[in-house]
Amino acid sequence: MDKNIGNVDKVIRIIVGLVLIALVFVGPQTLWGWIGVPVILIAVFGWCPLYKLLGVSTCSKCNK
């Protein structure tokens, strides 16, 4: 598994993931907020399966 997510992309994904998880506890309190868990896991591992399918990489120093 080659990394295909850069640092800025990781930070954005972690913030979005935390906001989604927060929606489970505050706000509309629906289960849709748990979508934030895989978003955070993708950021932690640095590999996005959708990016792999599309041939995209935001990591400038990875895979070289």
mmCIF file with all atom_site columns, C-alpha atoms in Angstrom:
data_model
loop_
_atom_site.group_PDB
_atom_site.id
_atom_site.type_symbol
_atom_site.label_atom_id
_atom_site.label_alt_id
_atom_site.label_comp_id
_atom_site.label_asym_id
_atom_site.label_entity_id
_atom_site.label_seq_id
_atom_site.pdbx_PDB_ins_code
_atom_site.Cartn_x
_atom_site.Cartn_y
_atom_site.Cartn_z
_atom_site.occupancy
_atom_site.B_iso_or_equiv
_atom_site.pdbx_formal_charge
_atom_site.auth_seq_id
_atom_site.auth_comp_id
_atom_site.auth_asym_id
_atom_site.auth_atom_id
_atom_site.pdbx_PDB_model_num
ATOM 1  C CA . MET A 1 1  ? 0.000   0.000  0.000   1.00 0.00 ? 1  MET A CA 1
ATOM 2  C CA . ASP A 1 2  ? 1.744   3.142  -1.198  1.00 0.00 ? 2  ASP A CA 1
ATOM 3  C CA . LYS A 1 3  ? 0.812   6.371  0.533   1.00 0.00 ? 3  LYS A CA 1
ATOM 4  C CA . ASN A 1 4  ? -1.129  8.755  -1.670  1.00 0.00 ? 4  ASN A CA 1
ATOM 5  C CA . ILE A 1 5  ? -2.278  11.436 0.800   1.00 0.00 ? 5  ILE A CA 1
ATOM 6  C CA . GLY A 1 6  ? -0.167  14.481 1.625   1.00 0.00 ? 6  GLY A CA 1
ATOM 7  C CA . ASN A 1 7  ? 0.072   16.312 4.947   1.00 0.00 ? 7  ASN A CA 1
ATOM 8  C CA . VAL A 1 8  ? -2.428  19.058 4.117   1.00 0.00 ? 8  VAL A CA 1
ATOM 9  C CA . ASP A 1 9  ? -4.908  16.457 2.881   1.00 0.00 ? 9  ASP A CA 1
ATOM 10 C CA . LYS A 1 10 ? -4.437  14.490 6.125   1.00 0.00 ? 10 LYS A CA 1
ATOM 11 C CA . VAL A 1 11 ? -5.146  17.510 8.309   1.00 0.00 ? 11 VAL A CA 1
ATOM 12 C CA . ILE A 1 12 ? -8.276  18.390 6.335   1.00 0.00 ? 12 ILE A CA 1
ATOM 13 C CA . ARG A 1 13 ? -9.559  14.805 6.524   1.00 0.00 ? 13 ARG A CA 1
ATOM 14 C CA . ILE A 1 14 ? -8.960  14.610 10.282  1.00 0.00 ? 14 ILE A CA 1
ATOM 15 C CA . ILE A 1 15 ? -10.820 17.887 10.877  1.00 0.00 ? 15 ILE A CA 1
ATOM 16 C CA . VAL A 1 16 ? -13.733 16.812 8.668   1.00 0.00 ? 16 VAL A CA 1
ATOM 17 C CA . GLY A 1 17 ? -13.818 13.411 10.374  1.00 0.00 ? 17 GLY A CA 1
ATOM 18 C CA . LEU A 1 18 ? -13.912 14.953 13.840  1.00 0.00 ? 18 LEU A CA 1
ATOM 19 C CA . VAL A 1 19 ? -16.698 17.333 12.815  1.00 0.00 ? 19 VAL A CA 1
ATOM 20 C CA . LEU A 1 20 ? -18.723 14.409 11.429  1.00 0.00 ? 20 LEU A CA 1
ATOM 21 C CA . ILE A 1 21 ? -18.232 12.393 14.615  1.00 0.00 ? 21 ILE A CA 1
ATOM 22 C CA . ALA A 1 22 ? -19.239 15.427 16.693  1.00 0.00 ? 22 ALA A CA 1
ATOM 23 C CA . LEU A 1 23 ? -22.566 15.425 14.832  1.00 0.00 ? 23 LEU A CA 1
ATOM 24 C CA . VAL A 1 24 ? -23.380 12.110 16.509  1.00 0.00 ? 24 VAL A CA 1
ATOM 25 C CA . PHE A 1 25 ? -23.298 13.754 19.940  1.00 0.00 ? 25 PHE A CA 1
ATOM 26 C CA . VAL A 1 26 ? -24.454 17.308 19.189  1.00 0.00 ? 26 VAL A CA 1
ATOM 27 C CA . GLY A 1 27 ? -26.492 18.831 16.414  1.00 0.00 ? 27 GLY A CA 1
ATOM 28 C CA . PRO A 1 28 ? -28.860 16.529 14.541  1.00 0.00 ? 28 PRO A CA 1
ATOM 29 C CA . GLN A 1 29 ? -27.587 13.470 16.502  1.00 0.00 ? 29 GLN A CA 1
ATOM 30 C CA . THR A 1 30 ? -27.904 11.010 13.637  1.00 0.00 ? 30 THR A CA 1
ATOM 31 C CA . LEU A 1 31 ? -25.786 7.945  12.932  1.00 0.00 ? 31 LEU A CA 1
ATOM 32 C CA . TRP A 1 32 ? -24.504 9.520  9.709   1.00 0.00 ? 32 TRP A CA 1
ATOM 33 C CA . GLY A 1 33 ? -21.771 11.167 11.758  1.00 0.00 ? 33 GLY A CA 1
ATOM 34 C CA . TRP A 1 34 ? -19.985 7.837  12.123  1.00 0.00 ? 34 TRP A CA 1
ATOM 35 C CA . ILE A 1 35 ? -18.886 8.265  8.502   1.00 0.00 ? 35 ILE A CA 1
ATOM 36 C CA . GLY A 1 36 ? -16.128 10.344 10.088  1.00 0.00 ? 36 GLY A CA 1
ATOM 37 C CA . VAL A 1 37 ? -14.423 7.218  11.468  1.00 0.00 ? 37 VAL A CA 1
ATOM 38 C CA . PRO A 1 38 ? -13.240 5.832  8.108   1.00 0.00 ? 38 PRO A CA 1
ATOM 39 C CA . VAL A 1 39 ? -12.318 9.361  7.013   1.00 0.00 ? 39 VAL A CA 1
ATOM 40 C CA . ILE A 1 40 ? -9.973  9.647  10.002  1.00 0.00 ? 40 ILE A CA 1
ATOM 41 C CA . LEU A 1 41 ? -8.595  6.127  9.461   1.00 0.00 ? 41 LEU A CA 1
ATOM 42 C CA . ILE A 1 42 ? -7.812  6.939  5.837   1.00 0.00 ? 42 ILE A CA 1
ATOM 43 C CA . ALA A 1 43 ? -5.911  10.029 7.011   1.00 0.00 ? 43 ALA A CA 1
ATOM 44 C CA . VAL A 1 44 ? -4.011  8.074  9.675   1.00 0.00 ? 44 VAL A CA 1
ATOM 45 C CA . PHE A 1 45 ? -2.888  5.376  7.238   1.00 0.00 ? 45 PHE A CA 1
ATOM 46 C CA . GLY A 1 46 ? -2.176  7.907  4.482   1.00 0.00 ? 46 GLY A CA 1
ATOM 47 C CA . TRP A 1 47 ? -3.805  5.811  1.788   1.00 0.00 ? 47 TRP A CA 1
ATOM 48 C CA . CYS A 1 48 ? -7.111  6.537  0.045   1.00 0.00 ? 48 CYS A CA 1
ATOM 49 C CA . PRO A 1 49 ? -8.668  3.741  -2.036  1.00 0.00 ? 49 PRO A CA 1
ATOM 50 C CA . LEU A 1 50 ? -10.594 6.237  -4.186  1.00 0.00 ? 50 LEU A CA 1
ATOM 51 C CA . TYR A 1 51 ? -7.389  8.115  -4.964  1.00 0.00 ? 51 TYR A CA 1
ATOM 52 C CA . LYS A 1 52 ? -5.817  4.786  -5.948  1.00 0.00 ? 52 LYS A CA 1
ATOM 53 C CA . LEU A 1 53 ? -8.680  4.033  -8.359  1.00 0.00 ? 53 LEU A CA 1
ATOM 54 C CA . LEU A 1 54 ? -8.474  7.488  -9.913  1.00 0.00 ? 54 LEU A CA 1
ATOM 55 C CA . GLY A 1 55 ? -4.657  7.563  -10.003 1.00 0.00 ? 55 GLY A CA 1
ATOM 56 C CA . VAL A 1 56 ? -4.509  10.684 -7.836  1.00 0.00 ? 56 VAL A CA 1
ATOM 57 C CA . SER A 1 57 ? -1.861  11.494 -5.243  1.00 0.00 ? 57 SER A CA 1
ATOM 58 C CA . THR A 1 58 ? -1.580  14.587 -3.051  1.00 0.00 ? 58 THR A CA 1
ATOM 59 C CA . CYS A 1 59 ? 1.644   13.350 -1.490  1.00 0.00 ? 59 CYS A CA 1
ATOM 60 C CA . SER A 1 60 ? 4.540   15.146 -3.143  1.00 0.00 ? 60 SER A CA 1
ATOM 61 C CA . LYS A 1 61 ? 7.371   13.113 -1.579  1.00 0.00 ? 61 LYS A CA 1
ATOM 62 C CA . CYS A 1 62 ? 5.652   9.709  -1.539  1.00 0.00 ? 62 CYS A CA 1
ATOM 63 C CA . ASN A 1 63 ? 6.105   6.997  -4.162  1.00 0.00 ? 63 ASN A CA 1
ATOM 64 C CA . LYS A 1 64 ? 9.357   8.410  -5.507  1.00 0.00 ? 64 LYS A CA 1
#
